CSV table of C-alpha atoms in Angstrom, one decimal:
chain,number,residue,atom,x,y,z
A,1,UNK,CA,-37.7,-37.0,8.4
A,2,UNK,CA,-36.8,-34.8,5.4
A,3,UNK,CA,-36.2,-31.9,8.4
A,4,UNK,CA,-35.2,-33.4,11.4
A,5,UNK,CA,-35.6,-31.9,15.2
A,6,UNK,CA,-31.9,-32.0,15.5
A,7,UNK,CA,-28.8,-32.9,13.9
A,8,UNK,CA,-24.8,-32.6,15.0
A,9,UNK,CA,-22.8,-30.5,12.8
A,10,UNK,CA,-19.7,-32.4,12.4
A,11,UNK,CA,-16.7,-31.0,10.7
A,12,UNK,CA,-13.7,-32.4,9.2
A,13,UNK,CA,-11.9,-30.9,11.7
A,14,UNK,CA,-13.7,-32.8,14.4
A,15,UNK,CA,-13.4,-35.9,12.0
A,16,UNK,CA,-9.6,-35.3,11.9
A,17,UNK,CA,-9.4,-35.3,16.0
A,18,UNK,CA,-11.1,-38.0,16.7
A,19,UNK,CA,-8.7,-40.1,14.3
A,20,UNK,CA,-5.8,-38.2,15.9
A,21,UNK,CA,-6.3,-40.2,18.9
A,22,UNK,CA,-7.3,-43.5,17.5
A,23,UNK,CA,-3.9,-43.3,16.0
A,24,UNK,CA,-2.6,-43.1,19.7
A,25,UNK,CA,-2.6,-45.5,23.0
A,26,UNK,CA,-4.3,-43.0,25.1
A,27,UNK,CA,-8.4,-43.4,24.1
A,28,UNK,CA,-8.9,-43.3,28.0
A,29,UNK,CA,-7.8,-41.3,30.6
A,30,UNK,CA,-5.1,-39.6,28.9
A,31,UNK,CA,-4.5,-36.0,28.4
A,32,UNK,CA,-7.5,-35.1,25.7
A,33,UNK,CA,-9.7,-35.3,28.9
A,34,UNK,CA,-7.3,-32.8,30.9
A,35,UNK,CA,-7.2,-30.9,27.9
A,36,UNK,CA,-11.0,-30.9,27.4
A,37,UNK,CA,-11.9,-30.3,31.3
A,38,UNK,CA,-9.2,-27.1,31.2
A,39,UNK,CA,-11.1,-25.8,27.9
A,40,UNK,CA,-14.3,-26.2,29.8
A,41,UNK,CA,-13.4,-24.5,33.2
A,42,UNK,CA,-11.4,-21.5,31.2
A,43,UNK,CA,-14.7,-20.9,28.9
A,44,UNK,CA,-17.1,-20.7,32.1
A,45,UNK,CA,-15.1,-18.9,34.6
A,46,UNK,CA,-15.0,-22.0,37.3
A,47,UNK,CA,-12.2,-23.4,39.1
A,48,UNK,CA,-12.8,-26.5,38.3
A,49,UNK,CA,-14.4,-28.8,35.0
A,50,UNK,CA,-14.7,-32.8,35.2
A,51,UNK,CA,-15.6,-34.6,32.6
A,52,UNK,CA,-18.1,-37.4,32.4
A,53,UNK,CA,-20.2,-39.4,30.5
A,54,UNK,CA,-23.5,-37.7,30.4
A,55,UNK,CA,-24.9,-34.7,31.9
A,56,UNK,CA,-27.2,-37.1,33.9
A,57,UNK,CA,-23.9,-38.9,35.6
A,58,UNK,CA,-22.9,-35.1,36.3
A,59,UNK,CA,-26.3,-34.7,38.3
A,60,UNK,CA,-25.9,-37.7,39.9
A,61,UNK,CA,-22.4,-36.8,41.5
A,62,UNK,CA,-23.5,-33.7,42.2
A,63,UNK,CA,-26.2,-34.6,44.5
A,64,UNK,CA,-23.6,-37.5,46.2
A,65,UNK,CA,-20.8,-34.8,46.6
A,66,UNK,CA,-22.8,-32.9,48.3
A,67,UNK,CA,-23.6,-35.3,50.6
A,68,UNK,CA,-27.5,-35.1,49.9
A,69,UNK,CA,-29.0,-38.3,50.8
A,70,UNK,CA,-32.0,-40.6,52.4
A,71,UNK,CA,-34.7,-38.0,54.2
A,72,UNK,CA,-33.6,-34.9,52.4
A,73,UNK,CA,-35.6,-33.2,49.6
A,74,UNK,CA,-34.5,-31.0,47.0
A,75,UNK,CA,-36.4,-28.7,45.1
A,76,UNK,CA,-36.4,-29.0,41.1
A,77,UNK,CA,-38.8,-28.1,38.5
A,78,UNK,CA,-41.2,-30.9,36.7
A,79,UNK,CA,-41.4,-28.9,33.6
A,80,UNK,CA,-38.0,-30.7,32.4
A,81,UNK,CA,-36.0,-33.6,31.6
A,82,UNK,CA,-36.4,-36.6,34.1
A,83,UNK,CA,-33.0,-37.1,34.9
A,84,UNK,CA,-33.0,-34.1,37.1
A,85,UNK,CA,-35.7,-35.3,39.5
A,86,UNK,CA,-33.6,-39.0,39.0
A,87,UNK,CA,-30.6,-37.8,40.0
A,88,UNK,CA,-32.2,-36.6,43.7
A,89,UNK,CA,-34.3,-40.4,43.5
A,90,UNK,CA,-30.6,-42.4,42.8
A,91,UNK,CA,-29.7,-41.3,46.5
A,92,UNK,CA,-32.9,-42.0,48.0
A,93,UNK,CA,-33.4,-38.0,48.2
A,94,UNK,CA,-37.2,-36.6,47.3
A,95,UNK,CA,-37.2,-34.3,44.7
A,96,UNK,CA,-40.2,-31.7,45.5
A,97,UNK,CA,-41.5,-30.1,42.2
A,98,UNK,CA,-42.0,-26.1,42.0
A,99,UNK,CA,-44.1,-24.5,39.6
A,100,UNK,CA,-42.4,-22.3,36.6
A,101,UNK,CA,-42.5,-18.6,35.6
A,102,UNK,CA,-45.1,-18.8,32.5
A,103,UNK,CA,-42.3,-16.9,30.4
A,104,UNK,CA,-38.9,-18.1,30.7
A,105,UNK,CA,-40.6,-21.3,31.7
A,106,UNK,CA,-37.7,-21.9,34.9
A,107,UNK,CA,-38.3,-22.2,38.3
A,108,UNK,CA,-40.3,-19.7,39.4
A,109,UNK,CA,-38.5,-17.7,42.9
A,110,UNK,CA,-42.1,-16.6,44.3
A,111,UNK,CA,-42.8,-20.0,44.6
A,112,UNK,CA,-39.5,-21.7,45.8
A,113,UNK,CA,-40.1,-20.5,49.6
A,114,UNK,CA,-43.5,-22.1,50.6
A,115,UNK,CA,-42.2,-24.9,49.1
A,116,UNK,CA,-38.7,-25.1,51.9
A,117,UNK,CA,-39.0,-27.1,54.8
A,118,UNK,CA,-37.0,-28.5,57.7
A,119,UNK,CA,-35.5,-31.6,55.3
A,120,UNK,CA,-34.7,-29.2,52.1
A,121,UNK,CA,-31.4,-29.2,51.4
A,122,UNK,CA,-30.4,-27.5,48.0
A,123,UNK,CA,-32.7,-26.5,45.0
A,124,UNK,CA,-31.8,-27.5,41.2
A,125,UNK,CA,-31.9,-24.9,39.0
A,126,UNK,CA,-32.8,-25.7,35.3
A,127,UNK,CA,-31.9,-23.3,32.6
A,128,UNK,CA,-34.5,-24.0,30.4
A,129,UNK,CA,-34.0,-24.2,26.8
A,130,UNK,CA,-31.0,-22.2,27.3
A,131,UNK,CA,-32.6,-19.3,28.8
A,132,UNK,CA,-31.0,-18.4,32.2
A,133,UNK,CA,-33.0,-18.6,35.4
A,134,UNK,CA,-33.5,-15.8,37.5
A,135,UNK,CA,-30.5,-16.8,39.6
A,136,UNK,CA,-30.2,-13.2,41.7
A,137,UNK,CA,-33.3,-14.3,43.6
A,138,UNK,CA,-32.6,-18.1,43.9
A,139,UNK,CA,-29.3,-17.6,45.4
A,140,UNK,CA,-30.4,-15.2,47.9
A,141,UNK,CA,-33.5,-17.5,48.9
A,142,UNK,CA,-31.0,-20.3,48.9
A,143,UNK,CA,-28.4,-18.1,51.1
A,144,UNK,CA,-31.5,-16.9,53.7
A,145,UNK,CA,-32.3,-20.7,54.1
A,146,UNK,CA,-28.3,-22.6,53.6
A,147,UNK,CA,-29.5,-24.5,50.6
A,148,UNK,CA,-27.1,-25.6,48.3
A,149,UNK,CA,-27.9,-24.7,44.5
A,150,UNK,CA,-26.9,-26.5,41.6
A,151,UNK,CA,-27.3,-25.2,38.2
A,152,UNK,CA,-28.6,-27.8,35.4
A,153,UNK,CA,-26.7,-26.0,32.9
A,154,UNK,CA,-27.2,-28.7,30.5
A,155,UNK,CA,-29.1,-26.8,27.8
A,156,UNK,CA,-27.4,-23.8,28.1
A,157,UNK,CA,-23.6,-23.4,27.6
A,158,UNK,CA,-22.6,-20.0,26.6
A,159,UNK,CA,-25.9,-18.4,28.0
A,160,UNK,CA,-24.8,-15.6,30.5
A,161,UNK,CA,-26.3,-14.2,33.5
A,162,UNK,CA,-25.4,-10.3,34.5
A,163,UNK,CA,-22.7,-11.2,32.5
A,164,UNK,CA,-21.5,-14.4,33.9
A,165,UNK,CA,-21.6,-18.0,31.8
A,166,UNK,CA,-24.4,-20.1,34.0
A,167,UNK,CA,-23.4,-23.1,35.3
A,168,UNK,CA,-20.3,-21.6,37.7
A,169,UNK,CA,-23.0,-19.1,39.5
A,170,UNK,CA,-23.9,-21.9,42.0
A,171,UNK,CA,-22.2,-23.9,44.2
A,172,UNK,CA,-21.7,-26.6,41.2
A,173,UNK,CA,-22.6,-26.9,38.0
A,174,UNK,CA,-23.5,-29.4,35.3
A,175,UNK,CA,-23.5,-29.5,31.3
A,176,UNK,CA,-24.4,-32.1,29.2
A,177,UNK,CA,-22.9,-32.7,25.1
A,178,UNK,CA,-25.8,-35.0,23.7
A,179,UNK,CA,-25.6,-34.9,19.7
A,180,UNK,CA,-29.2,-32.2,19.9
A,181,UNK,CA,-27.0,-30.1,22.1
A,182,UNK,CA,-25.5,-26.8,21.3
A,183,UNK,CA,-22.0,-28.2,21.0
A,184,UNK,CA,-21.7,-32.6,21.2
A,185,UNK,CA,-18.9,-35.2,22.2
A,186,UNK,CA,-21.4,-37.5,21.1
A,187,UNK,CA,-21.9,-38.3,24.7
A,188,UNK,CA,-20.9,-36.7,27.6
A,189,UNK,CA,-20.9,-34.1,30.2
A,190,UNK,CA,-19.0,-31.9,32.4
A,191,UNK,CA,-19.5,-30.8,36.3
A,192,UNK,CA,-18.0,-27.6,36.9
A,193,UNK,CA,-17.5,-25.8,40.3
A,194,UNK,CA,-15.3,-23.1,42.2
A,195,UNK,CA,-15.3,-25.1,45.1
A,196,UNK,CA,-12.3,-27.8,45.8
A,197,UNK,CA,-13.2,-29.8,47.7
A,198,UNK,CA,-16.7,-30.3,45.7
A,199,UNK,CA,-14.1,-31.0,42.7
A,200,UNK,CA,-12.1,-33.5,44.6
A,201,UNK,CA,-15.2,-35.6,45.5
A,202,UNK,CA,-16.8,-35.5,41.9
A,203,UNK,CA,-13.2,-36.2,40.7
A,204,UNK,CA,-12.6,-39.4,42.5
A,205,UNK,CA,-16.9,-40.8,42.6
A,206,UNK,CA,-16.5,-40.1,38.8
A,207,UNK,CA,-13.4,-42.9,38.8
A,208,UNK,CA,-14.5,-45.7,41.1
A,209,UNK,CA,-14.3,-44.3,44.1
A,210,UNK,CA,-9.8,-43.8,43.4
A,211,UNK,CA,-8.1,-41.5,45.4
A,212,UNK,CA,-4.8,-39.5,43.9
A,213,UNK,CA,-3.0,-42.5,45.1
A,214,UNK,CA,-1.0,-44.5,42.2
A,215,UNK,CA,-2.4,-47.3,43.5
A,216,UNK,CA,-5.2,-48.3,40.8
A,217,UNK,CA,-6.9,-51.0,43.4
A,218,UNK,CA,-7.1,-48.1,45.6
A,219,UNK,CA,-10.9,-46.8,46.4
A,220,UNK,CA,-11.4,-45.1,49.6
A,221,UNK,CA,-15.2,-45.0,49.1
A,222,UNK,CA,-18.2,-46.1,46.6
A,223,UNK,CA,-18.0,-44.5,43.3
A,224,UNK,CA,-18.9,-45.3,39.9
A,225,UNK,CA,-17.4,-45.3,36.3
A,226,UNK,CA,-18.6,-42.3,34.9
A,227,UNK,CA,-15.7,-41.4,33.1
A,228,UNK,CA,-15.3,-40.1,29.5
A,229,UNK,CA,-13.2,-41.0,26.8
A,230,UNK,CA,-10.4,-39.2,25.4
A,231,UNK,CA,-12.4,-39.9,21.8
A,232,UNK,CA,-15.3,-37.9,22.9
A,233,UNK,CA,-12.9,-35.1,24.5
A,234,UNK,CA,-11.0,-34.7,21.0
A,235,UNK,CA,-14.4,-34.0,19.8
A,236,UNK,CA,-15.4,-31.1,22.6
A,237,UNK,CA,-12.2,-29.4,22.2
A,238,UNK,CA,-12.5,-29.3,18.3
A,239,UNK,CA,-16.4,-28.0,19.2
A,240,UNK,CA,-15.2,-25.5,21.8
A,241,UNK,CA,-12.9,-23.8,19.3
A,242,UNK,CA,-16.3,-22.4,17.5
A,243,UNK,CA,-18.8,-22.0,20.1
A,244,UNK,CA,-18.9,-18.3,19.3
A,245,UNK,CA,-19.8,-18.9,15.7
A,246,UNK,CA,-21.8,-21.7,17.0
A,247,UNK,CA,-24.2,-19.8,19.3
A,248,UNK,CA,-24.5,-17.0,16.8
A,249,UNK,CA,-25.7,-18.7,13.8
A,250,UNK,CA,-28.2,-20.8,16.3
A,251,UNK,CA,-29.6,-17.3,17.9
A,252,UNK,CA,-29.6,-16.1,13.8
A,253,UNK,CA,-32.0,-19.6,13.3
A,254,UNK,CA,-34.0,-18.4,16.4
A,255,UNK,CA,-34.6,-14.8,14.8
A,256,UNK,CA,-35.4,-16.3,11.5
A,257,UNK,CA,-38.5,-17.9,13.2
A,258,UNK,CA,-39.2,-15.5,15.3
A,259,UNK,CA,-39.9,-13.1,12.4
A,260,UNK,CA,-41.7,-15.8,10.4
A,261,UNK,CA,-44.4,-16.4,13.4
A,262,UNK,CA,-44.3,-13.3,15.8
A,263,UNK,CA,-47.4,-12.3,14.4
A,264,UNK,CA,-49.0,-15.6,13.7
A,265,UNK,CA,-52.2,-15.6,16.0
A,266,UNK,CA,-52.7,-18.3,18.6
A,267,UNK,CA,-49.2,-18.6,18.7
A,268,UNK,CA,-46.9,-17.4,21.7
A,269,UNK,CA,-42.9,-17.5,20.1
A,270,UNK,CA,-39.9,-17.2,23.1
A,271,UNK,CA,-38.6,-14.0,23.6
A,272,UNK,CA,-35.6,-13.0,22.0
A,273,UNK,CA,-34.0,-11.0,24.7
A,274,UNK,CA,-34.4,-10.9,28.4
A,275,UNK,CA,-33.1,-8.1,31.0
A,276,UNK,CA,-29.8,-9.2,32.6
A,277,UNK,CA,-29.6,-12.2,30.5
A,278,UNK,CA,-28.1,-14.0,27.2
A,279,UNK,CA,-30.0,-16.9,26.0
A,280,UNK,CA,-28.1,-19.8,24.4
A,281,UNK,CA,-30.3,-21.2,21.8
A,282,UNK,CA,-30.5,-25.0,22.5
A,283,UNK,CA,-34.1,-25.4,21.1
A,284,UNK,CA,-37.1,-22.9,19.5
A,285,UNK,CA,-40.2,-24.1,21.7
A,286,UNK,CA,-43.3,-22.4,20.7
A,287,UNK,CA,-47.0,-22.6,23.1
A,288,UNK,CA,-50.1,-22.5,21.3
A,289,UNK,CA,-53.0,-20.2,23.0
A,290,UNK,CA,-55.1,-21.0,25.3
A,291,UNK,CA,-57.9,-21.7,22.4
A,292,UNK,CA,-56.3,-25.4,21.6
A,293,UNK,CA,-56.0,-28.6,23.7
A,294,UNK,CA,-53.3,-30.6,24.3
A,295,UNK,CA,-55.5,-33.3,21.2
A,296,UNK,CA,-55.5,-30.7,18.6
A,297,UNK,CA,-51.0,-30.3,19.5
A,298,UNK,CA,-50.7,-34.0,19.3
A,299,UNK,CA,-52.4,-33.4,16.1
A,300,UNK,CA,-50.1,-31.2,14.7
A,301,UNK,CA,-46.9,-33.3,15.9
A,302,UNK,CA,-48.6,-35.9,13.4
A,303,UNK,CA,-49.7,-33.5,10.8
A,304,UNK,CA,-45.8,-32.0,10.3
A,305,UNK,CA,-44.3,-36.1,10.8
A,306,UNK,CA,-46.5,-37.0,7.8
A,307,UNK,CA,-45.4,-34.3,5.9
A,308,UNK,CA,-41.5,-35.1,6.4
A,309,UNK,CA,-40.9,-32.6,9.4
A,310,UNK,CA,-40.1,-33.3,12.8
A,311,UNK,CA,-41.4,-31.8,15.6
A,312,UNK,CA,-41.1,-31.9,19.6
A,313,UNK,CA,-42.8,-31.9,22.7
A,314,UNK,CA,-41.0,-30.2,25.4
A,315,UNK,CA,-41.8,-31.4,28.2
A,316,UNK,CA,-43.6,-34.1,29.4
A,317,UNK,CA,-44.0,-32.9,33.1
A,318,UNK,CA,-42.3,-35.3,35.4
A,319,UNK,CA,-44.5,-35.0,38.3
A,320,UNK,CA,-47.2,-36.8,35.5
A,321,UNK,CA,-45.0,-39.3,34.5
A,322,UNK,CA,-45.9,-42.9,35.4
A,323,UNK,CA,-42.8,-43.8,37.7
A,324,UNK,CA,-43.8,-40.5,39.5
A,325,UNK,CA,-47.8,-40.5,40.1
A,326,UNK,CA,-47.6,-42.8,43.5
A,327,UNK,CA,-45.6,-39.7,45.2
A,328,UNK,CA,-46.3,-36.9,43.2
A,329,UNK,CA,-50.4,-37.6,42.6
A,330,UNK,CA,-52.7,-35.7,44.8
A,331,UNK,CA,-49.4,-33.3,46.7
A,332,UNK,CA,-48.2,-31.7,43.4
A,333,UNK,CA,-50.1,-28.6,42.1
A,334,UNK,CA,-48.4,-27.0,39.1
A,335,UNK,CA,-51.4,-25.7,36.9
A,336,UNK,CA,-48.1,-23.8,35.2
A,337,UNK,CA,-46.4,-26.8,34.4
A,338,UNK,CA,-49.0,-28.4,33.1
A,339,UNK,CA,-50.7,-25.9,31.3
A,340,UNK,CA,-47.3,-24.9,29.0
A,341,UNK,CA,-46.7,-28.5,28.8
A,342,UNK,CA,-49.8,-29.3,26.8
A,343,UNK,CA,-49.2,-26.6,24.1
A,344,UNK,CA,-45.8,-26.7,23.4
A,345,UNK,CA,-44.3,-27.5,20.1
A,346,UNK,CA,-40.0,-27.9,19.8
A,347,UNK,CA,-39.4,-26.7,15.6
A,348,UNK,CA,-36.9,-28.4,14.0
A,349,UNK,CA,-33.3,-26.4,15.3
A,350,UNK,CA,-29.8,-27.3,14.4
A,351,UNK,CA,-26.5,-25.2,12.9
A,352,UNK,CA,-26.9,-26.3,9.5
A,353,UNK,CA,-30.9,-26.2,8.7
A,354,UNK,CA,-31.4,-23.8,5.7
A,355,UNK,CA,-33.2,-20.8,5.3
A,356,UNK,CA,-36.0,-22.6,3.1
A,357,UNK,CA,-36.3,-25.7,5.4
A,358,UNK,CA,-37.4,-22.7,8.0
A,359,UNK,CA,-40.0,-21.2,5.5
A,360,UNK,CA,-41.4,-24.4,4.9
A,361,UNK,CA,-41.8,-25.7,8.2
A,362,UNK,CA,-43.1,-22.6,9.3
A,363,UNK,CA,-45.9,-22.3,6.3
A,364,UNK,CA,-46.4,-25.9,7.0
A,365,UNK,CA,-47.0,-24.9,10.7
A,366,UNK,CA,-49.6,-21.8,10.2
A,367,UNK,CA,-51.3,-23.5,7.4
A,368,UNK,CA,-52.4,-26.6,10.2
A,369,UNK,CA,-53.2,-24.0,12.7
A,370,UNK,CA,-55.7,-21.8,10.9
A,371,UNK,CA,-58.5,-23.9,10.8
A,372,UNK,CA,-58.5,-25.0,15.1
């Protein structure tokens, strides 16, 4: 693609800090992940950061640290990657899918009640593109009922709630440094919580099941290696250091579109700004109206990928997925879900994508939607 979806923005910096520790012993469990995990806890307000390999191993020992298992559901949303409803399958848990709010596209908290029964025990809360969830609500519905909530704060580092970074709101939190991601190790992840004992047990699942003992044939339980190299640490710290400037210039992309197509008919563009909230611009995700089909988006995709320009759709609903339809078919209604699903359209988003690779995708864009 001559404009790709996504792309890292790698400096010479980061080049530099990566090397640094190839020049070293310690490219495993030395003190770039301490360093990383402290940088991470400090920047969100939490207690406690530990670093793994991806923000789907994150999930997963979430859901095991809280002791969430075989028989229990937890509530998640289907419009949203699949490792979130995964994470609830990998300990024999059923995730139960909740419609989303047809704006921020997040779990919608009118909904999450009716959808609690005697086997619930925690919700996931997905911040959706970046955009925090309306966590005031879902943490006193999960209080009222003694759910546990996790944030998926995967998409959204930096986004603030009432003026709190997400992901340290709940009782544990995730984030996840794929290369499309606001900041990247290249891969990795981070669970963060203000909770110790929460910290312990993600700590030690996260290293084969070790305890603090010395002993390195010591595992007092199952666990798994999810750890992270000190490689991919050197990395996030160097990223970290410019978040700021990072999140500005992506919110500055977001504007740039949002001017371009705000009055483009058909077209519904993500709000900029949302009471009580500060979005974290992971991706720009525009819904065509009601007047086009999900044939005429898939159209589009094609249109803009013959032309040299990449575009995305976010999400395939995961309650329509193949592996899902024996449990999900004929118990899930999310005419939400589904709906925004069909019609929306990811625009190519990364730091370093010019003003003029902006213009053109979005002439390309309203040129191929005039004549629906």
């Amino acid at each position: 693609m001559r404009i790709p979806l996504s792309a890292p923005e790698i400096t010479e910096q980061d080049i530099e800090a990566v090397s640094g520790v190839l020049r070293t012993s310690s490219l495993s469990m030395g003190p770039k992940v301490g360093e990383f995990e402290r940088t991470i806890s400090h920047y969100v307000g939490a207690s406690d950061a530990i670093a793994v390999n991806s923000g789907t191993s994150g999930l997963h020992l979430c859901i095991r640290a809280l002791g969430i298992s075989e028989g229990d559901e937890v509530l998640v949303p289907s419009f949203t990657f699949i490792a979130v409803a995964n994470a609830v399958r990998y300990e024999r848990a059923t995730p139960v899918f909740v419609d989303v709010d047809p704006q921020t596209l997040n779990l919608d908290p009118s909904l999450l009640e009716r959808a609690i029964t005697a086997r619930t025990r925690a919700i996931i809360v997905v911040h959706t593109f970046g955009c925090p969830a309306e966590l005031a609500d879902i943490l006193q519905i999960a209080r009222r009922h003694g759910l546990f909530v996790v944030e998926d704060a995967c998409e959204a580092i930096g986004a603030e709630y009432q003026g709190q970074k997400v992901g340290a709101l709940g009782d544990v939190g995730v984030f996840a440094f794929y290369p499309n991601k606001q900041i990247t190790t290249g891969e990795g992840g981070a669970v963060v919580t203000n909770h110790s004992e929460i910290a312990l047990q993600v700590r030690k699942l996260r290293n084969q099941g070790r305890d603090d003992s010395e002993d390195w044939f010591q595992h007092t339980e199952l666990g798994y290696n999810y750890r992270i190299s000190d490689i991919h640490c050197a990395l996030g710290i160097e990223q970290l250091k410019r978040i700021d400037a990072i999140l500005d210039r992506r919110e500055w992309i977001a504007r740039q579109y949002s001017d371009a197509l705000g009055s483009v008919p058909d077209l519904i563009i993500p709000a900029m700004a949302l009471p009580r909230r500060k979005i974290s611009w992971f991706v720009y995700v525009i819904r065509l109206s009601s007047r086009f089909d999900q044939a005429h988006r898939d159209w589009i995709v094609n249109e803009m990928k013959s032309r040299g320009i990449a575009l995305g759709r976010y999400f395939a609903p995961i309650h329509l997925q193949p592996i899902y339809q024996p449990s999900a078919s004929g118990k899930t209604a999310l005419p939400v879900t589904e709906f925004q699903a069909s019609r929306s359209l990811a625009l190519p988003f990364f730091n370093r994508i010019r003003e003029e690779e902006i213009k053109e995708v979005c002439q390309t864009l309203v040129e191929l939607i005039r004549p629906a």
